[in-house]
Short mmCIF file of N, CA, C and O in Angstrom, two decimals:
data_model
loop_
_atom_site.label_atom_id
_atom_site.label_comp_id
_atom_site.label_asym_id
_atom_site.label_seq_id
_atom_site.Cartn_x
_atom_site.Cartn_y
_atom_site.Cartn_z
N UNK A 1 0.85 -1.19 0.00
CA UNK A 1 0.00 0.00 0.00
C UNK A 1 0.89 1.24 0.00
O UNK A 1 1.81 1.36 0.79
N UNK A 2 0.59 2.15 -0.88
CA UNK A 2 1.35 3.38 -1.03
C UNK A 2 0.88 4.41 -0.02
O UNK A 2 -0.26 4.39 0.43
N UNK A 3 1.77 5.33 0.33
CA UNK A 3 1.35 6.43 1.21
C UNK A 3 1.11 7.70 0.41
O UNK A 3 0.87 8.74 0.99
N UNK A 4 1.16 7.62 -0.92
CA UNK A 4 0.85 8.77 -1.76
C UNK A 4 -0.65 9.00 -1.77
O UNK A 4 -1.43 8.05 -1.82
N UNK A 5 -1.03 10.28 -1.75
CA UNK A 5 -2.45 10.60 -1.81
C UNK A 5 -2.70 11.61 -2.92
O UNK A 5 -1.79 12.29 -3.38
N UNK A 6 -3.95 11.69 -3.33
CA UNK A 6 -4.41 12.68 -4.30
C UNK A 6 -5.46 13.52 -3.60
O UNK A 6 -6.35 12.99 -2.93
N UNK A 7 -5.35 14.83 -3.72
CA UNK A 7 -6.33 15.73 -3.15
C UNK A 7 -7.53 15.83 -4.08
O UNK A 7 -7.37 16.05 -5.28
N UNK A 8 -8.72 15.63 -3.52
CA UNK A 8 -9.96 15.76 -4.27
C UNK A 8 -10.89 16.71 -3.54
O UNK A 8 -10.69 17.02 -2.36
N UNK A 9 -11.90 17.17 -4.25
CA UNK A 9 -12.91 18.08 -3.70
C UNK A 9 -14.27 17.51 -4.01
O UNK A 9 -14.45 16.79 -4.99
N UNK A 10 -15.24 17.86 -3.19
CA UNK A 10 -16.63 17.48 -3.46
C UNK A 10 -17.53 18.62 -3.02
O UNK A 10 -17.51 19.03 -1.86
N UNK A 11 -18.32 19.15 -3.96
CA UNK A 11 -19.32 20.14 -3.60
C UNK A 11 -20.51 19.42 -2.98
O UNK A 11 -20.95 18.38 -3.51
N UNK A 12 -21.02 19.92 -1.86
CA UNK A 12 -22.15 19.28 -1.19
C UNK A 12 -23.14 20.34 -0.70
O UNK A 12 -22.77 21.48 -0.45
N UNK A 13 -24.37 19.92 -0.56
CA UNK A 13 -25.39 20.74 0.05
C UNK A 13 -25.47 20.45 1.54
O UNK A 13 -24.74 19.61 2.07
N UNK A 14 -26.38 21.12 2.23
CA UNK A 14 -26.46 20.98 3.69
C UNK A 14 -26.85 19.58 4.14
O UNK A 14 -26.36 19.11 5.18
N UNK A 15 -27.70 18.89 3.40
CA UNK A 15 -28.12 17.54 3.83
C UNK A 15 -26.96 16.56 3.75
O UNK A 15 -26.73 15.77 4.67
N UNK A 16 -26.20 16.61 2.64
CA UNK A 16 -25.06 15.70 2.52
C UNK A 16 -23.99 16.05 3.55
O UNK A 16 -23.40 15.15 4.16
N UNK A 17 -23.77 17.34 3.80
CA UNK A 17 -22.78 17.72 4.81
C UNK A 17 -23.19 17.20 6.19
O UNK A 17 -22.33 16.70 6.94
N UNK A 18 -24.46 17.26 6.52
CA UNK A 18 -24.92 16.73 7.82
C UNK A 18 -24.62 15.24 7.93
O UNK A 18 -24.20 14.76 9.00
N UNK A 19 -24.80 14.50 6.84
CA UNK A 19 -24.50 13.07 6.85
C UNK A 19 -23.00 12.81 6.99
O UNK A 19 -22.58 11.90 7.70
N UNK A 20 -22.18 13.62 6.33
CA UNK A 20 -20.72 13.51 6.46
C UNK A 20 -20.32 13.78 7.90
O UNK A 20 -19.48 13.07 8.47
N UNK A 21 -20.92 14.80 8.51
CA UNK A 21 -20.63 15.10 9.92
C UNK A 21 -21.01 13.92 10.82
O UNK A 21 -20.27 13.58 11.75
N UNK A 22 -22.13 13.26 10.54
CA UNK A 22 -22.55 12.08 11.33
C UNK A 22 -21.54 10.95 11.19
O UNK A 22 -21.42 10.11 12.08
N UNK A 23 -20.82 10.92 10.08
CA UNK A 23 -19.79 9.90 9.84
C UNK A 23 -18.42 10.36 10.33
O UNK A 23 -17.40 9.79 9.96
N UNK A 24 -18.39 11.39 11.17
CA UNK A 24 -17.14 11.84 11.77
C UNK A 24 -16.21 12.58 10.82
O UNK A 24 -15.01 12.64 11.07
N UNK A 25 -16.74 13.11 9.73
CA UNK A 25 -15.95 13.82 8.70
C UNK A 25 -14.87 12.90 8.12
O UNK A 25 -13.81 13.35 7.71
N UNK A 26 -15.17 11.61 8.06
CA UNK A 26 -14.20 10.64 7.55
C UNK A 26 -14.74 9.79 6.40
O UNK A 26 -14.03 8.93 5.88
N UNK A 27 -16.01 10.03 6.01
CA UNK A 27 -16.61 9.21 4.94
C UNK A 27 -17.78 9.95 4.32
O UNK A 27 -18.34 10.86 4.93
N UNK A 28 -18.11 9.52 3.11
CA UNK A 28 -19.28 10.05 2.42
C UNK A 28 -20.43 9.06 2.58
O UNK A 28 -20.20 7.85 2.63
N UNK A 29 -21.66 9.57 2.67
CA UNK A 29 -22.81 8.69 2.89
C UNK A 29 -23.11 7.86 1.64
O UNK A 29 -22.72 8.21 0.54
N UNK A 30 -23.83 6.74 1.85
CA UNK A 30 -24.21 5.90 0.69
C UNK A 30 -25.00 6.72 -0.32
O UNK A 30 -25.69 7.68 0.03
N UNK A 31 -24.88 6.32 -1.56
CA UNK A 31 -25.62 6.97 -2.64
C UNK A 31 -27.09 6.58 -2.56
O UNK A 31 -27.44 5.50 -2.08
N UNK A 32 -27.95 7.46 -3.05
CA UNK A 32 -29.37 7.14 -3.16
C UNK A 32 -29.59 6.26 -4.39
O UNK A 32 -28.72 6.19 -5.27
N UNK A 33 -30.73 5.61 -4.47
CA UNK A 33 -31.00 4.70 -5.58
C UNK A 33 -30.84 5.37 -6.94
O UNK A 33 -30.36 4.76 -7.90
N UNK A 34 -31.21 6.66 -7.03
CA UNK A 34 -31.11 7.36 -8.31
C UNK A 34 -29.72 7.97 -8.54
O UNK A 34 -29.52 8.73 -9.48
N UNK A 35 -28.75 7.64 -7.68
CA UNK A 35 -27.38 8.15 -7.79
C UNK A 35 -26.39 6.99 -7.94
O UNK A 35 -25.75 6.60 -6.97
N UNK A 36 -26.24 6.44 -9.14
CA UNK A 36 -25.39 5.27 -9.31
C UNK A 36 -23.89 5.57 -9.26
O UNK A 36 -23.08 4.65 -9.17
N UNK A 37 -23.53 6.86 -9.30
CA UNK A 37 -22.11 7.23 -9.33
C UNK A 37 -21.83 8.31 -8.30
O UNK A 37 -22.61 9.25 -8.13
N UNK A 38 -20.70 8.17 -7.62
CA UNK A 38 -20.19 9.20 -6.73
C UNK A 38 -19.08 9.90 -7.50
O UNK A 38 -18.20 9.24 -8.05
N UNK A 39 -19.13 11.22 -7.58
CA UNK A 39 -18.17 11.91 -8.44
C UNK A 39 -17.42 13.03 -7.71
O UNK A 39 -17.79 14.19 -7.76
N UNK A 40 -16.32 12.69 -7.04
CA UNK A 40 -15.44 13.73 -6.52
C UNK A 40 -14.72 14.40 -7.69
O UNK A 40 -14.49 13.77 -8.73
N UNK A 41 -14.39 15.68 -7.53
CA UNK A 41 -13.77 16.42 -8.63
C UNK A 41 -12.30 16.69 -8.33
O UNK A 41 -11.85 16.62 -7.19
N UNK A 42 -11.55 17.04 -9.38
CA UNK A 42 -10.10 17.13 -9.27
C UNK A 42 -9.57 18.52 -8.96
O UNK A 42 -8.39 18.67 -8.69
N UNK A 43 -10.44 19.55 -9.02
CA UNK A 43 -9.95 20.90 -8.73
C UNK A 43 -10.93 21.64 -7.82
O UNK A 43 -12.15 21.44 -7.88
N UNK A 44 -10.39 22.51 -7.02
CA UNK A 44 -11.22 23.33 -6.15
C UNK A 44 -12.09 24.27 -6.97
O UNK A 44 -13.26 24.49 -6.64
N UNK A 45 -11.56 24.81 -8.06
CA UNK A 45 -12.34 25.73 -8.90
C UNK A 45 -13.62 25.06 -9.44
O UNK A 45 -14.68 25.68 -9.46
N UNK A 46 -13.50 23.82 -9.87
CA UNK A 46 -14.67 23.10 -10.38
C UNK A 46 -15.67 22.85 -9.25
O UNK A 46 -16.88 23.03 -9.42
N UNK A 47 -15.18 22.49 -8.08
CA UNK A 47 -16.07 22.27 -6.92
C UNK A 47 -16.77 23.56 -6.53
O UNK A 47 -17.97 23.55 -6.21
N UNK A 48 -16.06 24.68 -6.58
CA UNK A 48 -16.66 25.98 -6.27
C UNK A 48 -17.80 26.28 -7.25
O UNK A 48 -18.88 26.72 -6.85
N UNK A 49 -17.55 26.06 -8.53
CA UNK A 49 -18.57 26.32 -9.54
C UNK A 49 -19.85 25.53 -9.25
O UNK A 49 -20.95 26.07 -9.30
N UNK A 50 -19.71 24.25 -8.92
CA UNK A 50 -20.88 23.42 -8.63
C UNK A 50 -21.56 23.88 -7.34
O UNK A 50 -22.78 24.03 -7.30
N UNK A 51 -20.78 24.10 -6.29
CA UNK A 51 -21.36 24.51 -5.01
C UNK A 51 -22.12 25.83 -5.15
O UNK A 51 -23.23 25.98 -4.65
N UNK A 52 -21.52 26.77 -5.85
CA UNK A 52 -22.10 28.12 -5.99
C UNK A 52 -23.27 28.13 -6.98
O UNK A 52 -24.32 28.71 -6.70
N UNK A 53 -23.10 27.45 -8.13
CA UNK A 53 -24.08 27.55 -9.20
C UNK A 53 -25.19 26.50 -9.14
O UNK A 53 -26.23 26.68 -9.76
N UNK A 54 -24.97 25.41 -8.41
CA UNK A 54 -25.99 24.35 -8.32
C UNK A 54 -26.53 24.20 -6.90
O UNK A 54 -27.74 24.19 -6.70
N UNK A 55 -25.62 24.03 -5.92
CA UNK A 55 -26.08 23.78 -4.55
C UNK A 55 -26.81 24.97 -3.95
O UNK A 55 -27.83 24.79 -3.28
N UNK A 56 -26.31 26.18 -4.17
CA UNK A 56 -26.97 27.36 -3.59
C UNK A 56 -28.39 27.52 -4.12
O UNK A 56 -29.33 27.64 -3.33
N UNK A 57 -28.62 27.50 -5.45
CA UNK A 57 -30.00 27.62 -5.92
C UNK A 57 -30.89 26.46 -5.44
O UNK A 57 -32.08 26.64 -5.18
N UNK A 58 -30.32 25.26 -5.31
CA UNK A 58 -31.12 24.09 -4.93
C UNK A 58 -31.47 24.07 -3.45
O UNK A 58 -32.54 23.61 -3.08
N UNK A 59 -30.55 24.57 -2.59
CA UNK A 59 -30.79 24.41 -1.15
C UNK A 59 -30.42 25.63 -0.31
O UNK A 59 -30.46 25.57 0.91
N UNK A 60 -30.01 26.71 -0.96
CA UNK A 60 -29.70 27.94 -0.23
C UNK A 60 -28.27 28.05 0.26
O UNK A 60 -27.82 29.12 0.63
N UNK A 61 -27.54 26.94 0.25
CA UNK A 61 -26.15 26.96 0.69
C UNK A 61 -25.40 25.83 -0.02
O UNK A 61 -25.97 24.79 -0.32
N UNK A 62 -24.14 26.09 -0.31
CA UNK A 62 -23.28 25.08 -0.92
C UNK A 62 -21.94 25.09 -0.23
O UNK A 62 -21.43 26.14 0.15
N UNK A 63 -21.39 23.92 -0.04
CA UNK A 63 -20.10 23.77 0.64
C UNK A 63 -19.13 23.08 -0.31
O UNK A 63 -19.52 22.21 -1.09
N UNK A 64 -17.86 23.44 -0.19
CA UNK A 64 -16.79 22.75 -0.91
C UNK A 64 -15.99 21.99 0.14
O UNK A 64 -15.51 22.58 1.11
N UNK A 65 -15.90 20.67 -0.05
CA UNK A 65 -15.08 19.86 0.85
C UNK A 65 -13.80 19.45 0.14
O UNK A 65 -13.76 19.33 -1.09
N UNK A 66 -12.76 19.25 0.95
CA UNK A 66 -11.46 18.80 0.43
C UNK A 66 -11.04 17.58 1.25
O UNK A 66 -11.25 17.54 2.46
N UNK A 67 -10.43 16.62 0.58
CA UNK A 67 -9.99 15.42 1.27
C UNK A 67 -8.90 14.73 0.46
O UNK A 67 -8.71 15.03 -0.72
N UNK A 68 -8.20 13.83 1.10
CA UNK A 68 -7.10 13.09 0.48
C UNK A 68 -7.53 11.64 0.31
O UNK A 68 -8.12 11.04 1.22
N UNK A 69 -7.19 11.07 -0.86
CA UNK A 69 -7.50 9.67 -1.14
C UNK A 69 -6.22 8.98 -1.57
O UNK A 69 -5.41 9.55 -2.32
N UNK A 70 -6.03 7.75 -1.12
CA UNK A 70 -4.83 7.00 -1.50
C UNK A 70 -4.76 6.86 -3.02
O UNK A 70 -5.71 6.42 -3.67
N UNK A 71 -3.61 7.22 -3.57
CA UNK A 71 -3.40 7.15 -5.01
C UNK A 71 -3.51 5.71 -5.52
O UNK A 71 -4.10 5.48 -6.58
N UNK A 72 -3.00 4.75 -4.77
CA UNK A 72 -3.06 3.36 -5.25
C UNK A 72 -4.50 2.88 -5.40
O UNK A 72 -4.78 2.04 -6.26
N UNK A 73 -5.43 3.42 -4.62
CA UNK A 73 -6.84 3.08 -4.80
C UNK A 73 -7.40 3.77 -6.05
O UNK A 73 -8.06 3.15 -6.87
N UNK A 74 -7.14 5.07 -6.18
CA UNK A 74 -7.69 5.83 -7.31
C UNK A 74 -7.15 5.40 -8.66
O UNK A 74 -7.79 5.61 -9.68
N UNK A 75 -5.97 4.77 -8.67
CA UNK A 75 -5.36 4.37 -9.94
C UNK A 75 -6.24 3.44 -10.77
O UNK A 75 -6.06 3.35 -11.99
N UNK A 76 -7.20 2.78 -10.16
CA UNK A 76 -8.08 1.87 -10.93
C UNK A 76 -9.15 2.62 -11.72
O UNK A 76 -9.83 2.04 -12.56
N UNK A 77 -9.29 3.92 -11.47
CA UNK A 77 -10.32 4.73 -12.13
C UNK A 77 -9.66 5.76 -13.04
O UNK A 77 -8.64 6.34 -12.70
N UNK A 78 -10.28 6.00 -14.20
CA UNK A 78 -9.82 7.05 -15.09
C UNK A 78 -10.48 8.36 -14.72
O UNK A 78 -11.64 8.38 -14.30
N UNK A 79 -9.75 9.46 -14.88
CA UNK A 79 -10.36 10.78 -14.71
C UNK A 79 -11.30 11.00 -15.90
O UNK A 79 -10.93 10.75 -17.05
N UNK A 80 -12.50 11.44 -15.62
CA UNK A 80 -13.51 11.69 -16.64
C UNK A 80 -13.62 13.19 -16.90
O UNK A 80 -13.48 13.99 -15.98
N UNK A 81 -13.89 13.55 -18.14
CA UNK A 81 -14.11 14.95 -18.51
C UNK A 81 -15.61 15.16 -18.62
O UNK A 81 -16.28 14.49 -19.40
N UNK A 82 -16.15 16.10 -17.84
CA UNK A 82 -17.60 16.32 -17.79
C UNK A 82 -17.93 17.68 -18.41
O UNK A 82 -18.09 18.67 -17.71
N UNK A 83 -17.96 17.74 -19.72
CA UNK A 83 -18.39 18.96 -20.39
C UNK A 83 -17.28 19.90 -20.82
O UNK A 83 -17.50 20.74 -21.67
N UNK A 84 -16.10 19.78 -20.27
CA UNK A 84 -15.00 20.65 -20.67
C UNK A 84 -13.75 20.23 -19.92
O UNK A 84 -13.83 19.61 -18.86
N UNK A 85 -12.58 20.58 -20.45
CA UNK A 85 -11.34 20.10 -19.85
C UNK A 85 -11.13 20.59 -18.42
O UNK A 85 -10.40 19.97 -17.66
N UNK A 86 -11.77 21.68 -18.03
CA UNK A 86 -11.65 22.17 -16.64
C UNK A 86 -12.56 21.39 -15.69
O UNK A 86 -12.47 21.56 -14.49
N UNK A 87 -13.41 20.54 -16.25
CA UNK A 87 -14.39 19.81 -15.44
C UNK A 87 -13.99 18.33 -15.38
O UNK A 87 -14.53 17.49 -16.08
N UNK A 88 -13.03 18.05 -14.51
CA UNK A 88 -12.53 16.69 -14.39
C UNK A 88 -12.98 16.09 -13.07
O UNK A 88 -12.93 16.74 -12.03
N UNK A 89 -13.39 14.82 -13.15
CA UNK A 89 -13.91 14.15 -11.96
C UNK A 89 -13.65 12.66 -12.06
O UNK A 89 -13.40 12.13 -13.15
N UNK A 90 -13.70 12.01 -10.93
CA UNK A 90 -13.66 10.54 -10.90
C UNK A 90 -15.09 10.05 -10.81
O UNK A 90 -15.92 10.66 -10.14
N UNK A 91 -15.37 8.96 -11.49
CA UNK A 91 -16.69 8.34 -11.42
C UNK A 91 -16.54 7.05 -10.63
O UNK A 91 -16.05 6.05 -11.14
N UNK A 92 -16.97 7.09 -9.39
CA UNK A 92 -16.87 5.94 -8.50
C UNK A 92 -18.24 5.27 -8.45
O UNK A 92 -19.21 5.90 -7.99
N UNK A 93 -18.37 4.02 -8.90
CA UNK A 93 -19.68 3.35 -8.81
C UNK A 93 -20.17 3.31 -7.36
O UNK A 93 -19.38 3.14 -6.43
N UNK A 94 -21.47 3.47 -7.18
CA UNK A 94 -22.05 3.51 -5.84
C UNK A 94 -21.63 2.30 -5.00
O UNK A 94 -21.36 2.43 -3.81
N UNK A 95 -21.54 1.13 -5.63
CA UNK A 95 -21.18 -0.07 -4.88
C UNK A 95 -19.72 -0.08 -4.43
O UNK A 95 -19.32 -0.90 -3.63
N UNK A 96 -18.93 0.86 -4.93
CA UNK A 96 -17.52 1.00 -4.55
C UNK A 96 -17.32 2.03 -3.43
O UNK A 96 -16.19 2.26 -3.00
N UNK A 97 -18.39 2.68 -3.00
CA UNK A 97 -18.22 3.81 -2.07
C UNK A 97 -17.59 3.40 -0.75
O UNK A 97 -16.78 4.15 -0.19
N UNK A 98 -17.90 2.21 -0.22
CA UNK A 98 -17.27 1.77 1.03
C UNK A 98 -15.75 1.67 0.86
O UNK A 98 -14.99 2.10 1.72
N UNK A 99 -15.31 1.10 -0.26
CA UNK A 99 -13.88 0.98 -0.53
C UNK A 99 -13.25 2.36 -0.72
O UNK A 99 -12.14 2.62 -0.25
N UNK A 100 -13.98 3.26 -1.42
CA UNK A 100 -13.49 4.62 -1.59
C UNK A 100 -13.32 5.29 -0.22
O UNK A 100 -12.28 5.88 0.06
N UNK A 101 -14.34 5.19 0.62
CA UNK A 101 -14.26 5.79 1.95
C UNK A 101 -13.08 5.23 2.76
O UNK A 101 -12.42 5.97 3.48
N UNK A 102 -12.83 3.93 2.61
CA UNK A 102 -11.71 3.31 3.32
C UNK A 102 -10.36 3.85 2.83
O UNK A 102 -9.36 3.80 3.56
N UNK A 103 -10.34 4.38 1.60
CA UNK A 103 -9.10 4.92 1.02
C UNK A 103 -8.89 6.40 1.35
O UNK A 103 -7.85 6.97 1.00
N UNK A 104 -9.87 7.03 2.02
CA UNK A 104 -9.70 8.42 2.44
C UNK A 104 -8.69 8.46 3.57
O UNK A 104 -8.76 7.68 4.52
N UNK A 105 -7.73 9.38 3.47
CA UNK A 105 -6.70 9.55 4.49
C UNK A 105 -7.00 10.85 5.23
O UNK A 105 -7.03 11.92 4.62
N UNK A 106 -7.24 10.75 6.52
CA UNK A 106 -7.54 11.95 7.31
C UNK A 106 -9.00 12.33 7.21
O UNK A 106 -9.86 11.52 6.85
N UNK A 107 -9.26 13.59 7.52
CA UNK A 107 -10.64 14.08 7.57
C UNK A 107 -11.05 14.79 6.29
O UNK A 107 -10.22 15.30 5.55
N UNK A 108 -12.36 14.83 6.09
CA UNK A 108 -12.97 15.63 5.04
C UNK A 108 -13.16 17.03 5.65
O UNK A 108 -13.74 17.16 6.73
N UNK A 109 -12.65 18.05 4.97
CA UNK A 109 -12.64 19.40 5.52
C UNK A 109 -13.50 20.32 4.64
O UNK A 109 -13.37 20.28 3.41
N UNK A 110 -14.33 21.13 5.26
CA UNK A 110 -15.07 22.16 4.52
C UNK A 110 -14.12 23.33 4.31
O UNK A 110 -13.61 23.90 5.29
N UNK A 111 -13.88 23.70 3.06
CA UNK A 111 -12.92 24.77 2.76
C UNK A 111 -13.59 26.05 2.27
O UNK A 111 -12.97 27.12 2.32
N UNK A 112 -14.84 25.95 1.78
CA UNK A 112 -15.56 27.15 1.34
C UNK A 112 -17.06 26.94 1.53
O UNK A 112 -17.55 25.82 1.43
N UNK A 113 -17.75 28.04 1.80
CA UNK A 113 -19.20 28.03 1.95
C UNK A 113 -19.78 29.15 1.10
O UNK A 113 -19.25 30.26 1.09
N UNK A 114 -20.87 28.85 0.40
CA UNK A 114 -21.55 29.83 -0.43
C UNK A 114 -23.02 29.88 -0.03
O UNK A 114 -23.63 28.85 0.21
N UNK A 115 -23.57 31.11 0.02
CA UNK A 115 -24.99 31.29 0.37
C UNK A 115 -25.65 32.16 -0.67
O UNK A 115 -25.07 32.97 -1.28
#
């Protein structure tokens, strides 16, 4: 097992953040039935855009989280381009989320809030 990590970001709304807090800021909650993919993003700028432009209109507040994931775990997934080269994300199948969470090193940290 490698000790190298990759920094990822995830934009979340207040409900998902509450669930992350219940998990001790160390894991993401299970996906809902209509959410077959968990998609952390590769840049803070992309996470900000989603939190500000999607989460705020949908729920009044958007948060950007930052966390570290073991590189040896992420190596099995390709970075996906979602609409433009600045929009890069990993597509983690919902059934892989427990393994993804186990590969998180340290805590999930809220780095920005938008209202």
